[in-house]
CSV table of C-alpha atoms in Angstrom, one decimal:
chain,number,residue,atom,x,y,z
A,1,MET,CA,99.7,184.9,77.7
A,2,ALA,CA,97.9,181.6,77.9
A,3,ALA,CA,97.5,179.9,81.3
A,4,ALA,CA,100.1,177.0,82.1
A,5,VAL,CA,98.6,173.6,81.6
A,6,PRO,CA,99.2,171.1,84.3
A,7,GLU,CA,101.4,168.1,83.1
A,8,SER,CA,98.8,165.7,84.2
A,9,VAL,CA,96.5,167.1,81.4
A,10,THR,CA,96.6,165.6,78.0
A,11,THR,CA,96.2,168.2,75.1
A,12,VAL,CA,94.3,166.9,72.1
A,13,VAL,CA,94.8,169.0,68.9
A,14,GLY,CA,92.6,168.8,66.0
A,15,VAL,CA,94.4,169.2,62.8
A,16,GLY,CA,93.1,169.5,59.2
A,17,ALA,CA,94.5,168.8,55.8
A,18,ASP,CA,96.0,172.2,55.8
A,19,GLY,CA,98.3,171.0,58.6
A,20,TRP,CA,100.5,173.4,60.7
A,21,ASP,CA,99.3,176.5,58.6
A,22,GLY,CA,95.7,175.9,59.6
A,23,LEU,CA,96.3,175.6,63.3
A,24,ALA,CA,95.3,178.4,65.8
A,25,PRO,CA,98.2,180.0,67.9
A,26,THR,CA,97.0,178.1,71.0
A,27,ALA,CA,97.3,174.8,69.2
A,28,ARG,CA,100.8,175.6,67.9
A,29,GLU,CA,101.9,176.6,71.4
A,30,ALA,CA,100.7,173.3,72.8
A,31,LEU,CA,102.7,171.3,70.3
A,32,LEU,CA,105.9,173.3,70.6
A,33,ALA,CA,105.7,173.0,74.3
A,34,ALA,CA,105.0,169.2,74.3
A,35,GLU,CA,107.5,166.4,75.1
A,36,VAL,CA,105.6,163.7,73.4
A,37,VAL,CA,103.1,163.9,70.5
A,38,ILE,CA,101.0,160.9,69.6
A,39,GLY,CA,99.1,160.7,66.3
A,40,GLY,CA,98.6,158.9,63.0
A,41,PRO,CA,101.6,158.8,60.6
A,42,ARG,CA,99.9,161.2,58.2
A,43,GLN,CA,99.2,163.7,61.0
A,44,LEU,CA,102.7,163.5,62.5
A,45,ASP,CA,104.2,164.2,59.1
A,46,LEU,CA,102.3,167.5,59.1
A,47,LEU,CA,104.3,168.9,61.9
A,48,PRO,CA,107.3,171.0,61.1
A,49,ASP,CA,110.9,170.4,62.6
A,50,THR,CA,110.2,173.1,65.3
A,51,VAL,CA,108.1,170.6,67.1
A,52,THR,CA,110.9,168.8,68.8
A,53,ALA,CA,108.8,166.4,70.8
A,54,GLU,CA,109.2,162.6,70.7
A,55,ARG,CA,106.7,161.4,68.0
A,56,VAL,CA,104.8,158.3,68.6
A,57,ALA,CA,102.5,156.7,66.0
A,58,TRP,CA,99.3,155.0,66.9
A,59,PRO,CA,99.5,151.2,66.6
A,60,SER,CA,96.9,149.1,64.9
A,61,PRO,CA,94.3,148.4,66.4
A,62,LEU,CA,94.2,151.8,68.0
A,63,ARG,CA,91.5,151.6,70.7
A,64,PRO,CA,93.2,148.9,73.0
A,65,ALA,CA,96.5,150.9,72.9
A,66,VAL,CA,95.1,154.0,74.4
A,67,PRO,CA,95.3,153.1,78.1
A,68,ARG,CA,98.8,151.7,77.6
A,69,LEU,CA,100.2,154.8,75.8
A,70,LEU,CA,98.7,157.2,78.2
A,71,ALA,CA,100.3,155.3,81.1
A,72,GLU,CA,103.6,155.1,79.5
A,73,HIS,CA,103.9,158.9,79.1
A,74,ALA,CA,102.1,159.9,82.3
A,75,GLY,CA,103.9,163.0,83.9
A,76,ARG,CA,105.1,164.3,80.5
A,77,ARG,CA,103.7,167.1,78.5
A,78,LEU,CA,101.6,165.1,76.2
A,79,CYS,CA,99.8,166.1,73.0
A,80,VAL,CA,97.5,163.9,70.9
A,81,LEU,CA,96.8,164.7,67.3
A,82,ALA,CA,93.2,164.1,65.9
A,83,SER,CA,91.6,164.7,62.5
A,84,GLY,CA,89.5,167.9,62.6
A,85,ASP,CA,87.1,167.8,65.6
A,86,PRO,CA,88.4,165.2,68.2
A,87,MET,CA,85.0,164.7,69.6
A,88,PHE,CA,83.3,164.1,66.3
A,89,PHE,CA,83.9,160.3,65.4
A,90,GLY,CA,87.4,161.1,66.7
A,91,ILE,CA,90.0,159.8,69.2
A,92,GLY,CA,88.7,162.3,71.7
A,93,ARG,CA,85.9,159.7,72.7
A,94,ALA,CA,88.3,157.0,73.5
A,95,LEU,CA,90.6,159.5,75.5
A,96,ALA,CA,87.7,160.9,77.4
A,97,GLU,CA,86.5,157.4,78.4
A,98,THR,CA,90.0,156.3,79.4
A,99,ALA,CA,91.4,159.3,81.1
A,100,GLY,CA,88.2,161.3,82.0
A,101,ALA,CA,87.1,164.5,80.5
A,102,GLY,CA,88.6,166.5,83.3
A,103,ARG,CA,92.2,165.4,82.4
A,104,LEU,CA,91.8,166.5,78.7
A,105,ARG,CA,92.4,169.9,77.2
A,106,ILE,CA,90.7,169.7,73.7
A,107,LEU,CA,91.6,172.2,70.9
A,108,PRO,CA,89.3,171.4,68.1
A,109,HIS,CA,89.7,172.2,64.3
A,110,PRO,CA,86.8,172.4,61.8
A,111,SER,CA,85.7,168.9,61.0
A,112,SER,CA,85.5,167.6,57.3
A,113,VAL,CA,81.6,167.7,57.8
A,114,SER,CA,81.8,171.4,58.5
A,115,TYR,CA,84.1,171.9,55.6
A,116,ALA,CA,81.8,169.9,53.2
A,117,CYS,CA,78.6,171.6,54.3
A,118,ALA,CA,80.5,175.1,53.8
A,119,ARG,CA,81.5,174.0,50.2
A,120,LEU,CA,78.1,172.6,49.2
A,121,GLY,CA,76.0,175.3,51.1
A,122,TRP,CA,74.2,172.6,53.0
A,123,PRO,CA,72.8,173.4,56.5
A,124,LEU,CA,74.7,171.0,58.7
A,125,GLU,CA,71.6,170.6,61.0
A,126,ASP,CA,69.6,169.1,58.2
A,127,THR,CA,72.3,166.7,57.0
A,128,GLU,CA,72.7,163.1,58.1
A,129,VAL,CA,76.3,161.9,58.9
A,130,VAL,CA,77.3,158.4,58.6
A,131,SER,CA,80.7,157.0,59.2
A,132,LEU,CA,82.1,154.0,57.3
A,133,VAL,CA,85.5,154.1,59.1
A,134,GLY,CA,85.7,150.6,60.6
A,135,ARG,CA,82.1,149.8,59.7
A,136,PRO,CA,80.6,147.8,56.8
A,137,PRO,CA,79.2,149.7,53.8
A,138,GLU,CA,75.7,148.3,54.7
A,139,THR,CA,75.5,150.7,57.5
A,140,LEU,CA,74.4,153.2,54.9
A,141,ASN,CA,71.2,151.3,54.1
A,142,ALA,CA,69.7,152.7,57.3
A,143,VAL,CA,69.5,156.2,56.3
A,144,LEU,CA,68.7,155.9,52.6
A,145,SER,CA,65.5,157.9,51.7
A,146,GLY,CA,64.5,160.1,48.8
A,147,GLY,CA,65.2,163.7,49.2
A,148,ARG,CA,67.6,163.2,52.0
A,149,ARG,CA,71.1,164.8,52.1
A,150,LEU,CA,74.0,162.4,53.5
A,151,LEU,CA,77.6,163.0,54.4
A,152,VAL,CA,79.6,159.8,54.4
A,153,LEU,CA,83.0,159.7,56.3
A,154,SER,CA,85.1,157.5,54.0
A,155,ALA,CA,87.3,154.6,55.2
A,156,GLY,CA,89.6,155.3,52.3
A,157,ALA,CA,90.1,155.8,48.6
A,158,ASP,CA,87.8,152.8,47.6
A,159,THR,CA,84.8,154.1,49.7
A,160,PRO,CA,83.3,156.4,47.0
A,161,ALA,CA,83.0,153.7,44.5
A,162,GLU,CA,81.5,151.3,47.1
A,163,VAL,CA,78.9,154.0,48.1
A,164,ALA,CA,78.0,154.4,44.4
A,165,ALA,CA,77.6,150.6,44.0
A,166,LEU,CA,75.6,150.3,47.1
A,167,LEU,CA,73.2,153.2,46.2
A,168,THR,CA,72.6,151.8,42.7
A,169,ALA,CA,71.9,148.3,44.1
A,170,ARG,CA,69.3,149.7,46.5
A,171,GLY,CA,67.4,151.6,43.8
A,172,TYR,CA,69.1,155.0,44.5
A,173,GLY,CA,71.3,155.1,41.4
A,174,ALA,CA,70.0,158.5,40.2
A,175,SER,CA,71.4,160.0,43.4
A,176,ARG,CA,74.0,162.9,42.9
A,177,MET,CA,77.2,162.3,44.6
A,178,HIS,CA,80.0,164.8,45.4
A,179,LEU,CA,83.5,163.6,46.2
A,180,LEU,CA,85.4,166.1,48.4
A,181,GLU,CA,89.0,165.3,48.9
A,182,ARG,CA,91.6,167.0,51.2
A,183,LEU,CA,89.2,169.6,52.4
A,184,GLY,CA,91.1,172.8,53.6
A,185,ALA,CA,94.2,171.9,51.9
A,186,GLU,CA,95.9,173.7,48.9
A,187,ARG,CA,95.3,170.6,46.7
A,188,GLU,CA,91.6,170.4,47.7
A,189,ARG,CA,89.5,168.6,45.0
A,190,ILE,CA,85.7,168.3,44.4
A,191,ALA,CA,84.3,165.9,41.9
A,192,ASP,CA,80.7,165.1,40.9
A,193,GLY,CA,78.6,162.4,39.3
A,194,THR,CA,75.6,160.0,39.8
A,195,ALA,CA,75.9,156.7,41.6
A,196,GLU,CA,74.8,154.7,38.7
A,197,ALA,CA,77.5,156.2,36.4
A,198,TRP,CA,80.2,157.1,38.8
A,199,PRO,CA,83.2,158.0,36.7
A,200,HIS,CA,86.1,158.7,39.1
A,201,PRO,CA,88.8,156.3,39.8
A,202,ALA,CA,90.1,155.9,43.5
A,203,GLY,CA,91.8,159.0,44.5
A,204,ASP,CA,93.1,160.5,47.9
A,205,PRO,CA,92.1,158.3,50.9
A,206,LEU,CA,91.4,161.6,52.8
A,207,ASN,CA,87.9,162.1,51.4
A,208,ILE,CA,84.3,162.5,52.3
A,209,VAL,CA,81.3,161.7,50.0
A,210,ALA,CA,78.2,163.8,49.9
A,211,VAL,CA,74.9,162.3,48.6
A,212,GLU,CA,71.7,163.8,47.5
A,213,CYS,CA,69.4,160.9,47.6
A,214,GLU,CA,67.1,160.2,44.7
A,215,GLY,CA,64.9,157.2,45.2
A,216,PRO,CA,62.1,155.7,47.3
A,217,GLY,CA,61.3,157.2,50.8
A,218,ALA,CA,62.1,155.3,53.8
A,219,GLN,CA,59.8,154.2,56.6
A,220,LEU,CA,61.0,155.5,60.0
A,221,VAL,CA,58.5,153.9,62.5
A,222,PRO,CA,58.4,150.1,63.4
A,223,GLY,CA,56.4,147.8,61.3
A,224,LEU,CA,58.3,147.5,58.1
A,225,PRO,CA,56.5,145.7,55.2
A,226,ASP,CA,57.0,141.8,55.6
A,227,ASP,CA,58.5,141.7,52.2
A,228,ALA,CA,61.5,143.9,53.5
A,229,TYR,CA,62.8,140.7,55.1
A,230,GLU,CA,64.0,137.5,53.7
A,231,HIS,CA,62.3,134.7,55.6
A,232,ASP,CA,61.0,131.2,55.6
A,233,GLY,CA,57.8,131.9,57.4
A,234,GLN,CA,59.3,132.5,60.7
A,235,LEU,CA,58.6,136.1,60.9
A,236,THR,CA,56.8,138.4,63.3
A,237,LYS,CA,54.1,139.9,60.9
A,238,ARG,CA,54.0,143.6,60.3
A,239,HIS,CA,51.1,144.7,62.6
A,240,VAL,CA,52.1,142.5,65.5
A,241,ARG,CA,55.8,143.5,65.1
A,242,ALA,CA,54.7,147.2,65.5
A,243,ALA,CA,52.7,146.4,68.5
A,244,THR,CA,55.6,144.3,69.9
A,245,LEU,CA,58.1,147.2,69.4
A,246,ALA,CA,55.8,149.5,71.2
A,247,ALA,CA,55.5,147.3,74.2
A,248,LEU,CA,59.5,146.7,74.2
A,249,ALA,CA,59.9,150.6,74.1
A,250,PRO,CA,63.5,151.0,72.8
A,251,SER,CA,65.5,153.9,74.2
A,252,PRO,CA,68.9,155.2,73.0
A,253,GLY,CA,71.8,153.0,74.2
A,254,GLU,CA,69.6,150.2,75.5
A,255,LEU,CA,70.4,146.4,74.8
A,256,LEU,CA,67.7,143.9,73.6
A,257,TRP,CA,67.9,140.2,73.8
A,258,ASP,CA,65.9,138.8,70.9
A,259,ILE,CA,65.2,135.0,71.8
A,260,GLY,CA,64.2,132.8,68.9
A,261,GLY,CA,65.3,135.3,66.2
A,262,GLY,CA,63.5,133.8,63.3
A,263,SER,CA,64.2,136.4,60.7
A,264,GLY,CA,65.7,139.0,63.0
A,265,SER,CA,62.8,141.5,62.5
A,266,ILE,CA,62.3,142.6,66.1
A,267,ALA,CA,66.1,143.1,66.8
A,268,ILE,CA,66.6,144.8,63.6
A,269,GLU,CA,63.7,147.3,64.1
A,270,TRP,CA,64.9,147.8,67.7
A,271,LEU,CA,68.3,148.8,66.2
A,272,ARG,CA,66.7,151.1,63.6
A,273,ALA,CA,64.9,153.1,66.3
A,274,HIS,CA,68.2,154.8,67.3
A,275,ARG,CA,71.9,154.5,66.2
A,276,SER,CA,73.0,153.8,69.8
A,277,CYS,CA,70.7,150.9,70.4
A,278,ARG,CA,72.3,147.5,70.8
A,279,ALA,CA,70.7,144.0,70.2
A,280,VAL,CA,71.6,140.3,70.5
A,281,SER,CA,69.6,137.9,68.4
A,282,VAL,CA,69.7,134.2,69.6
A,283,GLU,CA,68.7,131.6,67.0
A,284,ARG,CA,69.3,127.9,67.2
A,285,ASP,CA,69.0,127.2,63.5
A,286,THR,CA,72.3,128.0,61.6
A,287,VAL,CA,70.4,128.7,58.3
A,288,ARG,CA,68.1,131.3,60.0
A,289,ALA,CA,71.0,132.7,61.8
A,290,ASP,CA,72.8,133.5,58.6
A,291,ARG,CA,69.5,134.9,57.1
A,292,ILE,CA,69.2,137.1,60.2
A,293,ARG,CA,72.8,138.6,59.4
A,294,ARG,CA,71.7,139.2,55.7
A,295,ASN,CA,68.5,141.0,56.8
A,296,ALA,CA,70.5,143.1,59.3
A,297,GLY,CA,72.9,144.2,56.5
A,298,ALA,CA,70.1,144.9,54.1
A,299,LEU,CA,68.3,147.1,56.6
A,300,GLY,CA,71.3,149.1,57.6
A,301,VAL,CA,72.1,147.5,61.0
A,302,PRO,CA,75.0,145.1,60.4
A,303,ARG,CA,76.0,145.8,64.0
A,304,LEU,CA,73.5,143.3,65.1
A,305,ARG,CA,75.1,140.5,67.1
A,306,VAL,CA,73.7,137.0,66.2
A,307,VAL,CA,74.4,134.1,68.5
A,308,THR,CA,73.8,130.7,67.2
A,309,GLY,CA,72.5,128.4,70.0
A,310,ARG,CA,69.6,127.1,72.0
A,311,ALA,CA,68.3,129.3,74.8
A,312,PRO,CA,68.5,129.5,77.8
A,313,GLU,CA,72.0,127.8,77.5
A,314,ALA,CA,73.1,130.2,74.8
A,315,LEU,CA,72.5,133.3,77.1
A,316,ALA,CA,75.3,132.6,79.3
A,317,GLY,CA,77.9,135.3,79.3
A,318,LEU,CA,75.8,137.7,77.3
A,319,PRO,CA,75.8,141.3,78.8
A,320,ALA,CA,72.7,142.0,80.8
A,321,PRO,CA,69.7,143.3,78.7
A,322,ASP,CA,67.5,146.3,79.2
A,323,ALA,CA,64.7,144.4,77.5
A,324,VAL,CA,64.0,141.0,76.3
A,325,PHE,CA,61.7,139.7,73.5
A,326,ILE,CA,60.9,136.0,73.4
A,327,GLY,CA,59.4,135.1,70.1
A,328,GLY,CA,60.0,131.3,70.1
A,329,GLY,CA,60.9,128.5,72.5
A,330,LEU,CA,58.7,129.8,75.4
A,331,THR,CA,58.2,126.4,76.8
A,332,ALA,CA,61.9,125.4,76.9
A,333,PRO,CA,62.6,124.6,80.6
A,334,GLY,CA,63.9,127.5,82.5
A,335,LEU,CA,63.9,130.1,79.6
A,336,LEU,CA,61.3,132.5,81.1
A,337,ARG,CA,63.0,132.3,84.4
A,338,ALA,CA,66.4,132.9,83.0
A,339,CYS,CA,65.3,136.0,81.0
A,340,TRP,CA,63.4,137.5,83.9
A,341,ASP,CA,66.3,137.0,86.2
A,342,ALA,CA,68.7,138.7,83.8
A,343,LEU,CA,66.6,141.8,83.7
A,344,PRO,CA,67.4,144.7,86.0
A,345,ALA,CA,64.9,146.7,87.8
A,346,GLY,CA,62.8,148.5,85.2
A,347,GLY,CA,63.7,146.2,82.5
A,348,ARG,CA,61.0,145.1,80.1
A,349,LEU,CA,60.0,141.5,78.9
A,350,VAL,CA,57.7,140.9,76.1
A,351,ALA,CA,56.6,137.3,74.9
A,352,ASN,CA,54.5,136.4,72.0
A,353,THR,CA,52.9,133.0,71.4
A,354,VAL,CA,50.2,131.4,69.2
A,355,THR,CA,50.0,128.1,71.1
A,356,LEU,CA,47.6,127.1,73.9
A,357,GLU,CA,50.5,125.6,75.9
A,358,SER,CA,52.7,128.7,75.8
A,359,GLU,CA,49.6,130.9,76.4
A,360,ALA,CA,48.9,128.9,79.7
A,361,LEU,CA,52.6,129.6,80.8
A,362,LEU,CA,52.2,133.4,80.0
A,363,THR,CA,48.9,133.4,82.0
A,364,GLN,CA,50.8,132.0,84.9
A,365,TRP,CA,53.5,134.7,84.8
A,366,TYR,CA,51.0,137.4,84.3
A,367,ARG,CA,49.2,136.3,87.6
A,368,ARG,CA,52.5,136.3,89.3
A,369,HIS,CA,54.1,139.4,88.1
A,370,GLY,CA,51.4,141.5,86.5
A,371,GLY,CA,52.0,143.6,83.5
A,372,GLU,CA,49.7,143.2,80.4
A,373,LEU,CA,48.2,140.2,78.8
A,374,VAL,CA,46.7,141.0,75.5
A,375,LYS,CA,45.5,139.1,72.4
A,376,LEU,CA,46.4,140.6,69.0
A,377,ALA,CA,44.1,139.6,66.1
A,378,VAL,CA,44.7,140.8,62.6
A,379,ALA,CA,42.3,140.1,59.6
A,380,HIS,CA,43.1,141.0,55.9
A,381,ALA,CA,40.6,141.7,53.3
A,382,VAL,CA,40.8,139.1,50.4
A,383,PRO,CA,38.7,138.1,47.4
A,384,VAL,CA,35.9,135.9,48.0
A,385,GLY,CA,34.5,135.1,44.5
A,386,GLY,CA,33.4,138.4,43.1
A,387,PHE,CA,33.2,139.9,46.6
A,388,THR,CA,35.6,140.6,49.4
A,389,GLY,CA,35.8,139.1,52.9
A,390,TRP,CA,38.0,138.7,55.8
A,391,ARG,CA,40.9,136.2,56.3
A,392,GLN,CA,41.8,135.9,60.0
A,393,ALA,CA,45.5,135.5,60.9
A,394,MET,CA,46.3,133.3,63.8
A,395,PRO,CA,45.7,135.3,67.0
A,396,VAL,CA,48.8,136.3,69.0
A,397,THR,CA,48.8,136.3,72.9
A,398,GLN,CA,51.2,138.8,74.1
A,399,TRP,CA,52.5,139.3,77.8
A,400,SER,CA,54.5,142.3,78.6
A,401,ALA,CA,55.8,143.4,81.9
A,402,VAL,CA,58.3,145.7,83.7
A,403,LYS,CA,60.4,144.2,86.4
A,404,ALA,CA,59.8,146.0,89.9
A,405,VAL,CA,62.5,147.3,92.0
A,406,GLU,CA,61.5,144.9,94.8
A,407,GLU,CA,61.9,141.9,92.7
A,408,GLU,CA,65.5,143.0,91.7
A,409,GLN,CA,66.2,143.2,95.4
A,410,GLN,CA,65.0,139.8,96.3
């Protein structure tokens, strides 16, 4: 006999397209004993009449309603329905962050990703998973690379066609696509085709798209080619950009302030370092701000937040950064001080300049706070008549420093 579950614990039941028949006995017992069941309308409709609990459908938007609904039904035997594995792009995360993991009893079901890999014979650990639920299709751009296998969690019936169009536009039209609908249910369906000749109309909204990428390889490390960006000349060039990202040293979950965004290249490649990285690009010019947004979408990080305004005034109200890059406007009154003061102990600041005036300012800060002051000089081989010579780019002075604990405490 299963141990009794305290009423203060919320039971989260993962359910698949096979509904009640696919649930394990423990999950069925939890639902039969519940006084309240919360879930999406489709999930609630999968329950038989023998589940007599009050049924509550999630409102839209869902996330803000989580604390309220948990509070409204506190003290009652509460079950929450989730699609597949609640902790894989599911409601389990919001519940754990709201109630605490210790107040949850999670009963997972195989996820659609597990089902898809089983149907296709793909090793799950070698497959990249991207969710387009509540995210723009451009999110997919970050993971496109020849020879890669992708599983795309669909937002609805139109997602497969959107994925096919995006793949074709990005040069991956020859990619093989597999549409897998209602995995695990009796009416499960699998359809195939290529992205450039996708033949299937919109079908069931409960689907996942598998992609075998055919096309160019993708660069994983910082320092993308300059022509990967739309720009008007305001661009941190490739070799300096790679050195700048190395000095900024992005880590998972960290937030970057990119001041004087220009074309957005530093913030974009910071975000590409890890899917949990966050960034805010501050750009005073509205045309350039729009260009940053387009570059972010094209390179797979549409989550980049762009703030149009002049720093330091535009920094007010932004969440505290873990790192700051200043690529423009260094001599603006109070800018360096505002950025330095915003950093916590251990935070990093990197500033680049090509002018003598800004270089003098960085030298002062280097003397005061230490760190590294370097000059980056890049020359490119170019034709000189019938021979080859070097063309020197403008040298870039870079100051990078880590804020000490004692400065944070002052």
